[in-house]
Amino acid sequence: MLTSSLLVRLTPFVLLVASLSACKDEENPTTVTPQLRKTIDYAKLTDTTTYANFFVDNNGAKTVDLTTGSTRLAMFRAINTYNGTAVGTGATLDATVLKNMFSNTSSPFSGTANTALNSSGIQLRNVTASSLAAADAEKERQTIESGFTAIATASKSVSATASEGKAGKLGTYLVDEKGIEYGQIIQKGLIGAFQVDYIGNVLLSDKNLALDNSTLVAGKNYTLLEQNWDEIFGIITANPVYGGKATTTSSGESFIGSYLWEYNQEDFPKIHKALLTGRAAIVNNDLKTLKEQATFIHKAMEKAISGAALGYLSKWKSGTTDAARAHAMGEGLGFIYSLRYAKLNNADAAFSDGILTNLIYSAPNGFWGLTNAKIDAASSAIKTKFNLP
């Protein structure tokens, strides 16, 4: 048994061992707290700062990896491009191919730009509607997949001229026998179910903004929190500077990136700076600034899709041909579906489905049964929910 005098003599040695152990942990290059990088001066961030190249570690090595987000955006684009071949080339679409592209199974991606997607280990399906409970998420994923079946069926009639009760082309748009343009339903539906929900309700959630920011991911030069934010950038834009290619007539972006320009022009010029500032706030361990940027981006996306839903309802009313009205309604229906993911505005599936039912689902002839009164009722409901003028 140690005597009290011996304990007193050993205490400095024990403290020394403990101190040396702590120093050893601190020397571990993958476990550094509280701040991993040198502080970034927010004033150095500009509207033309290139996101992928600006953020480096203390040795100057890049810490941004956009692969995951960019791969998902490329998959979204590949699905959209494949759907476009029906009208573009008269191709008959295969619903199984679309479902495989959605889940990245059976090597569905082809072409020089896309074959690498097959071996990426990344998919869209598992992040679609992923903020929802498992059963609800699966229901929404199957809704997207039902659109694949619908457009594949309609594509068999691509050489016919559509009319009430008959699938085919209205102008340059492929519609089913109810006048529904499923290419737009799928595209706008994925903007909501994939981009808005996954970015806004998952990657920008309080839970994800609290991911580890002091330890490098094994084999990588970024933390979990840095990679979480980088995935957002990769999903929103394929350009090195978001909005950098915008003109007076074009956003230079695609999908949600494009509709931020078209239906939220107040926030559009501020998005790139917010993405940069949020990433810098992660480096600085500045959680207040990080949360501010996250909230701004999330609100901006919900404002864009609610404005788009309203805008396309208006375009149905101002359309001068069946083709123009059907195309406007296809886009509008897709955005109305997407409103269920606008959680900051307390929208949900019941709100979204209620509008869709009153517009289309309750009418046996779908688009062909639309009236000004139905459009006005849908517009009023959206304006009230989203506090739009």
mmCIF file of C-alpha atoms in Angstrom:
data_model
loop_
_atom_site.group_PDB
_atom_site.id
_atom_site.type_symbol
_atom_site.label_atom_id
_atom_site.label_comp_id
_atom_site.label_asym_id
_atom_site.label_seq_id
_atom_site.Cartn_x
_atom_site.Cartn_y
_atom_site.Cartn_z
ATOM 1 C CA MET A 1 0.000 0.000 0.000
ATOM 2 C CA LEU A 2 1.261 3.475 -0.900
ATOM 3 C CA THR A 3 1.903 5.726 2.045
ATOM 4 C CA SER A 4 0.660 9.310 2.036
ATOM 5 C CA SER A 5 4.240 10.588 1.902
ATOM 6 C CA LEU A 6 4.967 8.405 -1.132
ATOM 7 C CA LEU A 7 1.816 9.693 -2.884
ATOM 8 C CA VAL A 8 2.944 13.234 -2.295
ATOM 9 C CA ARG A 9 6.348 12.442 -3.828
ATOM 10 C CA LEU A 10 4.739 10.702 -6.871
ATOM 11 C CA THR A 11 2.119 13.343 -7.624
ATOM 12 C CA PRO A 12 4.380 15.581 -9.779
ATOM 13 C CA PHE A 13 5.401 12.518 -11.810
ATOM 14 C CA VAL A 14 1.767 11.517 -12.381
ATOM 15 C CA LEU A 15 0.893 15.041 -13.504
ATOM 16 C CA LEU A 16 3.883 15.062 -15.846
ATOM 17 C CA VAL A 17 2.763 11.784 -17.468
ATOM 18 C CA ALA A 18 -0.766 13.125 -17.890
ATOM 19 C CA SER A 19 0.581 16.323 -19.414
ATOM 20 C CA LEU A 20 2.777 14.430 -21.887
ATOM 21 C CA SER A 21 -0.221 12.284 -22.884
ATOM 22 C CA ALA A 22 -2.275 15.390 -23.577
ATOM 23 C CA CYS A 23 0.522 16.853 -25.690
ATOM 24 C CA LYS A 24 0.652 13.622 -27.682
ATOM 25 C CA ASP A 25 -3.086 13.920 -28.473
ATOM 26 C CA GLU A 26 -2.680 17.535 -29.496
ATOM 27 C CA GLU A 27 0.070 16.543 -31.894
ATOM 28 C CA ASN A 28 -2.293 14.203 -33.698
ATOM 29 C CA PRO A 29 -2.876 16.043 -37.023
ATOM 30 C CA THR A 30 -6.483 14.850 -37.282
ATOM 31 C CA THR A 31 -7.606 15.973 -33.834
ATOM 32 C CA VAL A 32 -7.108 19.680 -33.310
ATOM 33 C CA THR A 33 -9.419 21.872 -31.274
ATOM 34 C CA PRO A 34 -10.998 24.338 -30.991
ATOM 35 C CA GLN A 35 -10.188 25.720 -34.490
ATOM 36 C CA LEU A 36 -8.632 23.671 -37.241
ATOM 37 C CA ARG A 37 -7.694 26.432 -39.699
ATOM 38 C CA LYS A 38 -6.455 29.982 -39.618
ATOM 39 C CA THR A 39 -9.262 32.497 -39.165
ATOM 40 C CA ILE A 40 -10.722 33.883 -42.417
ATOM 41 C CA ASP A 41 -11.465 37.579 -42.751
ATOM 42 C CA TYR A 42 -15.026 37.809 -44.087
ATOM 43 C CA ALA A 43 -14.116 41.058 -45.848
ATOM 44 C CA LYS A 44 -11.917 39.053 -48.227
ATOM 45 C CA LEU A 45 -14.950 37.234 -49.645
ATOM 46 C CA THR A 46 -16.269 38.797 -52.825
ATOM 47 C CA ASP A 47 -18.955 38.044 -55.390
ATOM 48 C CA THR A 48 -16.285 36.573 -57.657
ATOM 49 C CA THR A 49 -14.376 34.502 -55.111
ATOM 50 C CA THR A 50 -14.055 30.961 -56.442
ATOM 51 C CA TYR A 51 -15.546 28.679 -53.816
ATOM 52 C CA ALA A 52 -13.526 25.520 -54.506
ATOM 53 C CA ASN A 53 -10.143 27.252 -54.521
ATOM 54 C CA PHE A 54 -10.474 29.769 -51.711
ATOM 55 C CA PHE A 55 -10.612 27.467 -48.711
ATOM 56 C CA VAL A 56 -7.266 25.883 -47.860
ATOM 57 C CA ASP A 57 -5.599 24.460 -44.784
ATOM 58 C CA ASN A 58 -2.688 26.072 -42.981
ATOM 59 C CA ASN A 59 -0.300 24.476 -45.493
ATOM 60 C CA GLY A 60 -2.196 25.864 -48.474
ATOM 61 C CA ALA A 61 -3.853 22.584 -49.483
ATOM 62 C CA LYS A 62 -7.467 22.742 -50.703
ATOM 63 C CA THR A 63 -10.084 21.630 -48.206
ATOM 64 C CA VAL A 64 -13.105 21.771 -50.533
ATOM 65 C CA ASP A 65 -14.344 18.596 -52.210
ATOM 66 C CA LEU A 66 -17.489 19.082 -54.306
ATOM 67 C CA THR A 67 -17.607 15.515 -55.615
ATOM 68 C CA THR A 68 -20.659 14.282 -53.731
ATOM 69 C CA GLY A 69 -22.877 17.275 -54.437
ATOM 70 C CA SER A 70 -21.702 17.623 -58.033
ATOM 71 C CA THR A 71 -22.335 13.944 -58.686
ATOM 72 C CA ARG A 72 -25.911 14.227 -57.434
ATOM 73 C CA LEU A 73 -26.478 17.326 -59.565
ATOM 74 C CA ALA A 74 -25.080 15.472 -62.601
ATOM 75 C CA MET A 75 -27.473 12.567 -61.949
ATOM 76 C CA PHE A 76 -30.392 14.987 -61.793
ATOM 77 C CA ARG A 77 -29.268 16.504 -65.087
ATOM 78 C CA ALA A 78 -28.876 13.051 -66.675
ATOM 79 C CA ILE A 79 -32.457 12.096 -65.762
ATOM 80 C CA ASN A 80 -33.731 15.371 -67.186
ATOM 81 C CA THR A 81 -31.697 14.961 -70.372
ATOM 82 C CA TYR A 82 -32.920 11.391 -70.865
ATOM 83 C CA ASN A 83 -36.538 12.529 -70.493
ATOM 84 C CA GLY A 84 -35.913 15.198 -73.109
ATOM 85 C CA THR A 85 -34.935 12.608 -75.721
ATOM 86 C CA ALA A 86 -38.599 11.663 -76.189
ATOM 87 C CA VAL A 87 -39.458 15.033 -77.711
ATOM 88 C CA GLY A 88 -35.953 15.693 -79.021
ATOM 89 C CA THR A 89 -35.447 12.457 -80.946
ATOM 90 C CA GLY A 90 -38.790 10.667 -80.770
ATOM 91 C CA ALA A 91 -37.318 8.052 -78.417
ATOM 92 C CA THR A 92 -39.548 5.780 -76.361
ATOM 93 C CA LEU A 93 -38.502 6.094 -72.747
ATOM 94 C CA ASP A 94 -37.937 3.165 -70.395
ATOM 95 C CA ALA A 95 -39.285 3.601 -66.859
ATOM 96 C CA THR A 96 -36.876 0.965 -65.553
ATOM 97 C CA VAL A 97 -33.922 2.954 -66.847
ATOM 98 C CA LEU A 98 -35.249 6.053 -65.076
ATOM 99 C CA LYS A 99 -35.748 4.173 -61.809
ATOM 100 C CA ASN A 100 -32.224 2.783 -62.080
ATOM 101 C CA MET A 101 -30.855 6.261 -62.706
ATOM 102 C CA PHE A 102 -32.724 7.462 -59.624
ATOM 103 C CA SER A 103 -31.237 4.716 -57.427
ATOM 104 C CA ASN A 104 -27.999 4.294 -59.420
ATOM 105 C CA THR A 105 -28.405 0.579 -59.926
ATOM 106 C CA SER A 106 -27.534 -1.617 -62.942
ATOM 107 C CA SER A 107 -25.190 1.012 -64.467
ATOM 108 C CA PRO A 108 -27.923 3.146 -66.067
ATOM 109 C CA PHE A 109 -25.801 6.184 -66.925
ATOM 110 C CA SER A 110 -24.230 6.355 -70.385
ATOM 111 C CA GLY A 111 -22.279 8.804 -72.481
ATOM 112 C CA THR A 112 -18.830 10.254 -71.962
ATOM 113 C CA ALA A 113 -19.954 12.715 -69.324
ATOM 114 C CA ASN A 114 -22.030 10.265 -67.319
ATOM 115 C CA THR A 115 -20.537 6.773 -67.216
ATOM 116 C CA ALA A 116 -18.443 7.612 -64.154
ATOM 117 C CA LEU A 117 -21.680 8.186 -62.244
ATOM 118 C CA ASN A 118 -22.348 4.429 -62.314
ATOM 119 C CA SER A 119 -19.391 3.629 -60.043
ATOM 120 C CA SER A 120 -19.713 6.692 -57.803
ATOM 121 C CA GLY A 121 -21.527 4.898 -54.993
ATOM 122 C CA ILE A 122 -23.845 7.921 -54.855
ATOM 123 C CA GLN A 123 -27.544 8.099 -55.678
ATOM 124 C CA LEU A 124 -30.471 10.528 -55.642
ATOM 125 C CA ARG A 125 -33.132 8.207 -54.294
ATOM 126 C CA ASN A 126 -31.786 7.881 -50.757
ATOM 127 C CA VAL A 127 -31.571 11.657 -50.247
ATOM 128 C CA THR A 128 -34.936 12.424 -51.872
ATOM 129 C CA ALA A 129 -37.559 13.431 -49.279
ATOM 130 C CA SER A 130 -34.955 12.408 -46.709
ATOM 131 C CA SER A 131 -36.122 14.861 -44.050
ATOM 132 C CA LEU A 132 -39.327 12.844 -43.699
ATOM 133 C CA ALA A 133 -40.012 9.772 -41.600
ATOM 134 C CA ALA A 134 -38.982 6.594 -43.421
ATOM 135 C CA ALA A 135 -42.496 5.546 -44.511
ATOM 136 C CA ASP A 136 -43.380 9.040 -45.715
ATOM 137 C CA ALA A 137 -40.059 9.386 -47.543
ATOM 138 C CA GLU A 138 -40.631 6.093 -49.327
ATOM 139 C CA LYS A 139 -44.100 7.252 -50.356
ATOM 140 C CA GLU A 140 -42.666 10.405 -51.925
ATOM 141 C CA ARG A 141 -39.897 8.460 -53.688
ATOM 142 C CA GLN A 142 -42.539 6.185 -55.194
ATOM 143 C CA THR A 143 -44.481 9.266 -56.288
ATOM 144 C CA ILE A 144 -41.419 10.433 -58.218
ATOM 145 C CA GLU A 145 -41.048 6.950 -59.690
ATOM 146 C CA SER A 146 -44.704 6.900 -60.737
ATOM 147 C CA GLY A 147 -43.833 9.933 -62.844
ATOM 148 C CA PHE A 148 -41.161 7.831 -64.581
ATOM 149 C CA THR A 149 -43.815 5.291 -65.528
ATOM 150 C CA ALA A 150 -46.178 8.019 -66.716
ATOM 151 C CA ILE A 151 -43.663 9.739 -68.984
ATOM 152 C CA ALA A 152 -42.491 6.411 -70.393
ATOM 153 C CA THR A 153 -46.081 5.551 -71.275
ATOM 154 C CA ALA A 154 -46.703 8.976 -72.822
ATOM 155 C CA SER A 155 -43.502 8.711 -74.861
ATOM 156 C CA LYS A 156 -45.047 5.852 -76.839
ATOM 157 C CA SER A 157 -47.390 8.473 -78.327
ATOM 158 C CA VAL A 158 -44.751 11.099 -79.026
ATOM 159 C CA SER A 159 -45.464 11.071 -82.761
ATOM 160 C CA ALA A 160 -49.184 11.816 -82.206
ATOM 161 C CA THR A 161 -50.842 15.180 -81.682
ATOM 162 C CA ALA A 162 -52.307 15.378 -78.176
ATOM 163 C CA SER A 163 -55.873 16.356 -77.447
ATOM 164 C CA GLU A 164 -58.338 15.804 -74.614
ATOM 165 C CA GLY A 165 -58.185 12.079 -73.772
ATOM 166 C CA LYS A 166 -55.251 11.471 -76.122
ATOM 167 C CA ALA A 167 -51.539 11.499 -75.266
ATOM 168 C CA GLY A 168 -48.964 12.987 -77.606
ATOM 169 C CA LYS A 169 -47.329 16.334 -78.331
ATOM 170 C CA LEU A 170 -48.934 19.694 -77.730
ATOM 171 C CA GLY A 171 -46.678 22.018 -79.665
ATOM 172 C CA THR A 172 -43.239 20.807 -78.562
ATOM 173 C CA TYR A 173 -44.383 19.355 -75.234
ATOM 174 C CA LEU A 174 -45.090 15.671 -74.501
ATOM 175 C CA VAL A 175 -48.265 15.221 -72.437
ATOM 176 C CA ASP A 176 -50.381 12.283 -71.367
ATOM 177 C CA GLU A 177 -54.058 11.805 -72.151
ATOM 178 C CA LYS A 178 -54.963 14.262 -69.357
ATOM 179 C CA GLY A 179 -52.668 16.944 -70.732
ATOM 180 C CA ILE A 180 -50.057 16.486 -67.999
ATOM 181 C CA GLU A 181 -46.434 17.125 -68.991
ATOM 182 C CA TYR A 182 -44.641 14.603 -66.791
ATOM 183 C CA GLY A 183 -41.195 15.791 -67.833
ATOM 184 C CA GLN A 184 -41.955 18.988 -65.914
ATOM 185 C CA ILE A 185 -43.589 17.155 -63.008
ATOM 186 C CA ILE A 186 -40.424 15.069 -62.553
ATOM 187 C CA GLN A 187 -38.006 17.982 -62.930
ATOM 188 C CA LYS A 188 -39.838 20.399 -60.649
ATOM 189 C CA GLY A 189 -40.749 17.613 -58.257
ATOM 190 C CA LEU A 190 -37.074 16.739 -57.822
ATOM 191 C CA ILE A 191 -36.210 20.388 -57.286
ATOM 192 C CA GLY A 192 -38.411 20.172 -54.222
ATOM 193 C CA ALA A 193 -37.962 16.592 -53.067
ATOM 194 C CA PHE A 194 -34.218 16.459 -53.697
ATOM 195 C CA GLN A 195 -32.733 19.960 -53.772
ATOM 196 C CA VAL A 196 -34.965 21.994 -51.473
ATOM 197 C CA ASP A 197 -35.666 19.227 -48.984
ATOM 198 C CA TYR A 198 -32.180 17.733 -48.829
ATOM 199 C CA ILE A 199 -30.397 21.082 -48.722
ATOM 200 C CA GLY A 200 -32.875 23.068 -46.665
ATOM 201 C CA ASN A 201 -34.278 20.507 -44.285
ATOM 202 C CA VAL A 202 -31.327 18.132 -43.956
ATOM 203 C CA LEU A 203 -27.929 19.656 -44.783
ATOM 204 C CA LEU A 204 -28.902 23.037 -43.286
ATOM 205 C CA SER A 205 -30.673 21.550 -40.273
ATOM 206 C CA ASP A 206 -29.448 22.327 -36.757
ATOM 207 C CA LYS A 207 -28.400 18.697 -36.457
ATOM 208 C CA ASN A 208 -26.125 18.838 -39.492
ATOM 209 C CA LEU A 209 -24.782 22.296 -38.659
ATOM 210 C CA ALA A 210 -23.546 20.737 -35.408
ATOM 211 C CA LEU A 211 -21.470 18.069 -37.161
ATOM 212 C CA ASP A 212 -17.866 17.529 -36.073
ATOM 213 C CA ASN A 213 -15.658 20.434 -37.126
ATOM 214 C CA SER A 214 -12.505 19.619 -35.213
ATOM 215 C CA THR A 215 -11.480 16.271 -36.705
ATOM 216 C CA LEU A 216 -10.562 15.515 -40.285
ATOM 217 C CA VAL A 217 -12.519 12.756 -41.974
ATOM 218 C CA ALA A 218 -10.214 9.747 -42.330
ATOM 219 C CA GLY A 219 -8.094 10.097 -45.459
ATOM 220 C CA LYS A 220 -9.577 13.508 -46.327
ATOM 221 C CA ASN A 221 -8.600 17.126 -45.852
ATOM 222 C CA TYR A 222 -11.964 18.309 -44.568
ATOM 223 C CA THR A 223 -14.191 17.910 -41.534
ATOM 224 C CA LEU A 224 -17.695 16.497 -41.610
ATOM 225 C CA LEU A 225 -19.146 19.980 -41.236
ATOM 226 C CA GLU A 226 -16.996 21.371 -44.058
ATOM 227 C CA GLN A 227 -18.062 18.527 -46.345
ATOM 228 C CA ASN A 228 -21.712 19.005 -45.374
ATOM 229 C CA TRP A 229 -21.546 22.632 -46.559
ATOM 230 C CA ASP A 230 -19.518 21.766 -49.663
ATOM 231 C CA GLU A 231 -22.193 19.286 -50.725
ATOM 232 C CA ILE A 232 -24.708 22.131 -50.731
ATOM 233 C CA PHE A 233 -22.581 24.166 -53.139
ATOM 234 C CA GLY A 234 -22.160 21.160 -55.436
ATOM 235 C CA ILE A 235 -25.897 20.517 -55.541
ATOM 236 C CA ILE A 236 -26.853 24.143 -56.216
ATOM 237 C CA THR A 237 -24.414 24.901 -59.018
ATOM 238 C CA ALA A 238 -21.951 23.362 -61.455
ATOM 239 C CA ASN A 239 -20.242 26.738 -61.888
ATOM 240 C CA PRO A 240 -17.166 27.838 -59.916
ATOM 241 C CA VAL A 241 -19.027 31.016 -58.920
ATOM 242 C CA TYR A 242 -22.757 30.630 -58.356
ATOM 243 C CA GLY A 243 -24.562 33.144 -60.564
ATOM 244 C CA GLY A 244 -21.302 34.126 -62.230
ATOM 245 C CA LYS A 245 -22.684 33.367 -65.682
ATOM 246 C CA ALA A 246 -25.954 35.218 -65.225
ATOM 247 C CA THR A 247 -27.069 37.724 -67.839
ATOM 248 C CA THR A 248 -30.158 39.872 -68.135
ATOM 249 C CA THR A 249 -31.931 37.016 -69.893
ATOM 250 C CA SER A 250 -30.434 33.892 -68.320
ATOM 251 C CA SER A 251 -29.398 32.652 -64.888
ATOM 252 C CA GLY A 252 -26.520 30.577 -66.248
ATOM 253 C CA GLU A 253 -27.652 28.013 -63.683
ATOM 254 C CA SER A 254 -29.975 25.010 -63.629
ATOM 255 C CA PHE A 255 -32.823 23.649 -61.531
ATOM 256 C CA ILE A 256 -33.136 25.407 -58.145
ATOM 257 C CA GLY A 257 -30.149 27.550 -59.059
ATOM 258 C CA SER A 258 -32.077 28.851 -62.051
ATOM 259 C CA TYR A 259 -35.368 29.430 -60.233
ATOM 260 C CA LEU A 260 -33.623 31.424 -57.521
ATOM 261 C CA TRP A 261 -32.780 33.799 -60.358
ATOM 262 C CA GLU A 262 -36.191 33.742 -62.010
ATOM 263 C CA TYR A 263 -38.456 33.904 -58.958
ATOM 264 C CA ASN A 264 -36.310 35.387 -56.195
ATOM 265 C CA GLN A 265 -34.271 38.111 -57.823
ATOM 266 C CA GLU A 266 -33.897 39.934 -54.524
ATOM 267 C CA ASP A 267 -31.875 37.112 -52.964
ATOM 268 C CA PHE A 268 -30.237 35.681 -56.093
ATOM 269 C CA PRO A 269 -27.219 38.062 -56.132
ATOM 270 C CA LYS A 270 -26.568 37.317 -52.446
ATOM 271 C CA ILE A 271 -26.534 33.520 -52.615
ATOM 272 C CA HIS A 272 -22.875 33.083 -53.630
ATOM 273 C CA LYS A 273 -21.694 35.394 -50.862
ATOM 274 C CA ALA A 274 -23.837 33.489 -48.383
ATOM 275 C CA LEU A 275 -22.328 30.186 -49.488
ATOM 276 C CA LEU A 276 -18.822 31.626 -49.088
ATOM 277 C CA THR A 277 -19.592 33.266 -45.760
ATOM 278 C CA GLY A 278 -21.109 30.103 -44.358
ATOM 279 C CA ARG A 279 -18.031 28.101 -45.337
ATOM 280 C CA ALA A 280 -15.760 30.747 -43.792
ATOM 281 C CA ALA A 281 -17.870 30.705 -40.635
ATOM 282 C CA ILE A 282 -17.253 26.964 -40.390
ATOM 283 C CA VAL A 283 -13.504 27.606 -40.578
ATOM 284 C CA ASN A 284 -13.855 30.313 -37.932
ATOM 285 C CA ASN A 285 -16.057 28.168 -35.675
ATOM 286 C CA ASP A 286 -18.494 31.091 -35.874
ATOM 287 C CA LEU A 287 -21.776 29.301 -35.317
ATOM 288 C CA LYS A 288 -23.860 32.495 -35.214
ATOM 289 C CA THR A 289 -22.748 33.594 -38.681
ATOM 290 C CA LEU A 290 -23.056 30.038 -39.977
ATOM 291 C CA LYS A 291 -26.662 29.816 -38.815
ATOM 292 C CA GLU A 292 -27.468 33.210 -40.347
ATOM 293 C CA GLN A 293 -26.220 32.090 -43.778
ATOM 294 C CA ALA A 294 -28.025 28.758 -43.506
ATOM 295 C CA THR A 295 -31.324 30.439 -42.688
ATOM 296 C CA PHE A 296 -30.905 32.926 -45.531
ATOM 297 C CA ILE A 297 -30.238 30.217 -48.130
ATOM 298 C CA HIS A 298 -33.090 28.050 -46.861
ATOM 299 C CA LYS A 299 -35.591 30.930 -46.920
ATOM 300 C CA ALA A 300 -34.418 31.997 -50.374
ATOM 301 C CA MET A 301 -35.111 28.536 -51.836
ATOM 302 C CA GLU A 302 -38.606 28.373 -50.335
ATOM 303 C CA LYS A 303 -39.340 31.859 -51.641
ATOM 304 C CA ALA A 304 -38.210 30.777 -55.119
ATOM 305 C CA ILE A 305 -40.395 27.677 -55.365
ATOM 306 C CA SER A 306 -43.483 29.357 -53.913
ATOM 307 C CA GLY A 307 -43.039 32.236 -56.342
ATOM 308 C CA ALA A 308 -42.582 29.761 -59.190
ATOM 309 C CA ALA A 309 -45.742 27.856 -58.277
ATOM 310 C CA LEU A 310 -47.687 31.090 -58.270
ATOM 311 C CA GLY A 311 -46.013 32.346 -61.420
ATOM 312 C CA TYR A 312 -46.877 29.300 -63.500
ATOM 313 C CA LEU A 313 -50.494 29.371 -62.383
ATOM 314 C CA SER A 314 -50.564 32.920 -63.701
ATOM 315 C CA LYS A 315 -48.940 31.793 -66.957
ATOM 316 C CA TRP A 316 -51.732 29.257 -67.442
ATOM 317 C CA LYS A 317 -54.195 32.136 -67.363
ATOM 318 C CA SER A 318 -52.178 34.278 -69.763
ATOM 319 C CA GLY A 319 -51.335 31.426 -72.152
ATOM 320 C CA THR A 320 -52.758 31.894 -75.639
ATOM 321 C CA THR A 321 -52.499 28.280 -76.836
ATOM 322 C CA ASP A 322 -53.216 24.866 -75.346
ATOM 323 C CA ALA A 323 -49.509 24.070 -75.670
ATOM 324 C CA ALA A 324 -48.464 27.146 -73.689
ATOM 325 C CA ARG A 325 -51.098 26.518 -71.020
ATOM 326 C CA ALA A 326 -50.210 22.818 -70.703
ATOM 327 C CA HIS A 327 -46.505 23.608 -70.359
ATOM 328 C CA ALA A 328 -47.201 26.274 -67.752
ATOM 329 C CA MET A 329 -49.415 23.866 -65.828
ATOM 330 C CA GLY A 330 -46.804 21.076 -65.978
ATOM 331 C CA GLU A 331 -44.248 23.374 -64.364
ATOM 332 C CA GLY A 332 -46.798 24.731 -61.921
ATOM 333 C CA LEU A 333 -47.938 21.301 -60.798
ATOM 334 C CA GLY A 334 -44.354 20.230 -60.193
ATOM 335 C CA PHE A 335 -43.663 23.288 -58.053
ATOM 336 C CA ILE A 336 -46.954 22.895 -56.158
ATOM 337 C CA TYR A 337 -45.908 19.328 -55.363
ATOM 338 C CA SER A 338 -42.560 20.686 -54.132
ATOM 339 C CA LEU A 339 -44.229 23.094 -51.712
ATOM 340 C CA ARG A 340 -44.662 20.205 -49.249
ATOM 341 C CA TYR A 341 -40.955 20.594 -48.457
ATOM 342 C CA ALA A 342 -41.252 24.287 -47.574
ATOM 343 C CA LYS A 343 -41.107 23.626 -43.855
ATOM 344 C CA LEU A 344 -40.066 27.158 -42.865
ATOM 345 C CA ASN A 345 -43.466 28.257 -44.155
ATOM 346 C CA ASN A 346 -45.255 25.372 -42.426
ATOM 347 C CA ALA A 347 -46.294 23.767 -45.693
ATOM 348 C CA ASP A 348 -46.680 19.987 -45.852
ATOM 349 C CA ALA A 349 -48.029 17.154 -47.999
ATOM 350 C CA ALA A 350 -51.639 17.833 -46.975
ATOM 351 C CA PHE A 351 -51.356 21.454 -48.139
ATOM 352 C CA SER A 352 -49.684 20.499 -51.396
ATOM 353 C CA ASP A 353 -51.961 17.554 -52.184
ATOM 354 C CA GLY A 354 -55.065 19.606 -51.397
ATOM 355 C CA ILE A 355 -54.176 22.120 -54.100
ATOM 356 C CA LEU A 356 -53.224 19.428 -56.607
ATOM 357 C CA THR A 357 -56.486 17.570 -56.009
ATOM 358 C CA ASN A 358 -58.610 20.657 -56.536
ATOM 359 C CA LEU A 359 -56.695 21.591 -59.668
ATOM 360 C CA ILE A 360 -56.177 18.278 -61.422
ATOM 361 C CA TYR A 361 -56.720 15.051 -59.495
ATOM 362 C CA SER A 362 -60.460 15.560 -58.938
ATOM 363 C CA ALA A 363 -61.118 16.171 -62.636
ATOM 364 C CA PRO A 364 -61.296 13.089 -64.883
ATOM 365 C CA ASN A 365 -59.860 15.091 -67.770
ATOM 366 C CA GLY A 366 -57.035 16.743 -65.744
ATOM 367 C CA PHE A 367 -55.559 19.768 -67.512
ATOM 368 C CA TRP A 368 -58.475 19.932 -69.913
ATOM 369 C CA GLY A 369 -60.855 20.541 -67.026
ATOM 370 C CA LEU A 370 -59.019 23.533 -65.564
ATOM 371 C CA THR A 371 -60.935 26.758 -65.040
ATOM 372 C CA ASN A 372 -60.066 30.273 -63.950
ATOM 373 C CA ALA A 373 -61.852 29.580 -60.662
ATOM 374 C CA LYS A 374 -59.633 26.556 -59.928
ATOM 375 C CA ILE A 375 -56.486 28.525 -60.753
ATOM 376 C CA ASP A 376 -57.621 31.452 -58.604
ATOM 377 C CA ALA A 377 -58.360 29.163 -55.638
ATOM 378 C CA ALA A 378 -54.914 27.552 -55.894
ATOM 379 C CA SER A 379 -53.210 30.940 -56.200
ATOM 380 C CA SER A 380 -55.077 32.273 -53.188
ATOM 381 C CA ALA A 381 -54.065 29.296 -51.043
ATOM 382 C CA ILE A 382 -50.375 29.714 -51.966
ATOM 383 C CA LYS A 383 -50.414 33.461 -51.379
ATOM 384 C CA THR A 384 -51.914 32.982 -47.945
ATOM 385 C CA LYS A 385 -49.523 30.212 -46.895
ATOM 386 C CA PHE A 386 -46.409 31.991 -48.129
ATOM 387 C CA ASN A 387 -47.526 35.529 -47.377
ATOM 388 C CA LEU A 388 -47.157 36.557 -51.002
ATOM 389 C CA PRO A 389 -48.823 39.653 -52.511
#
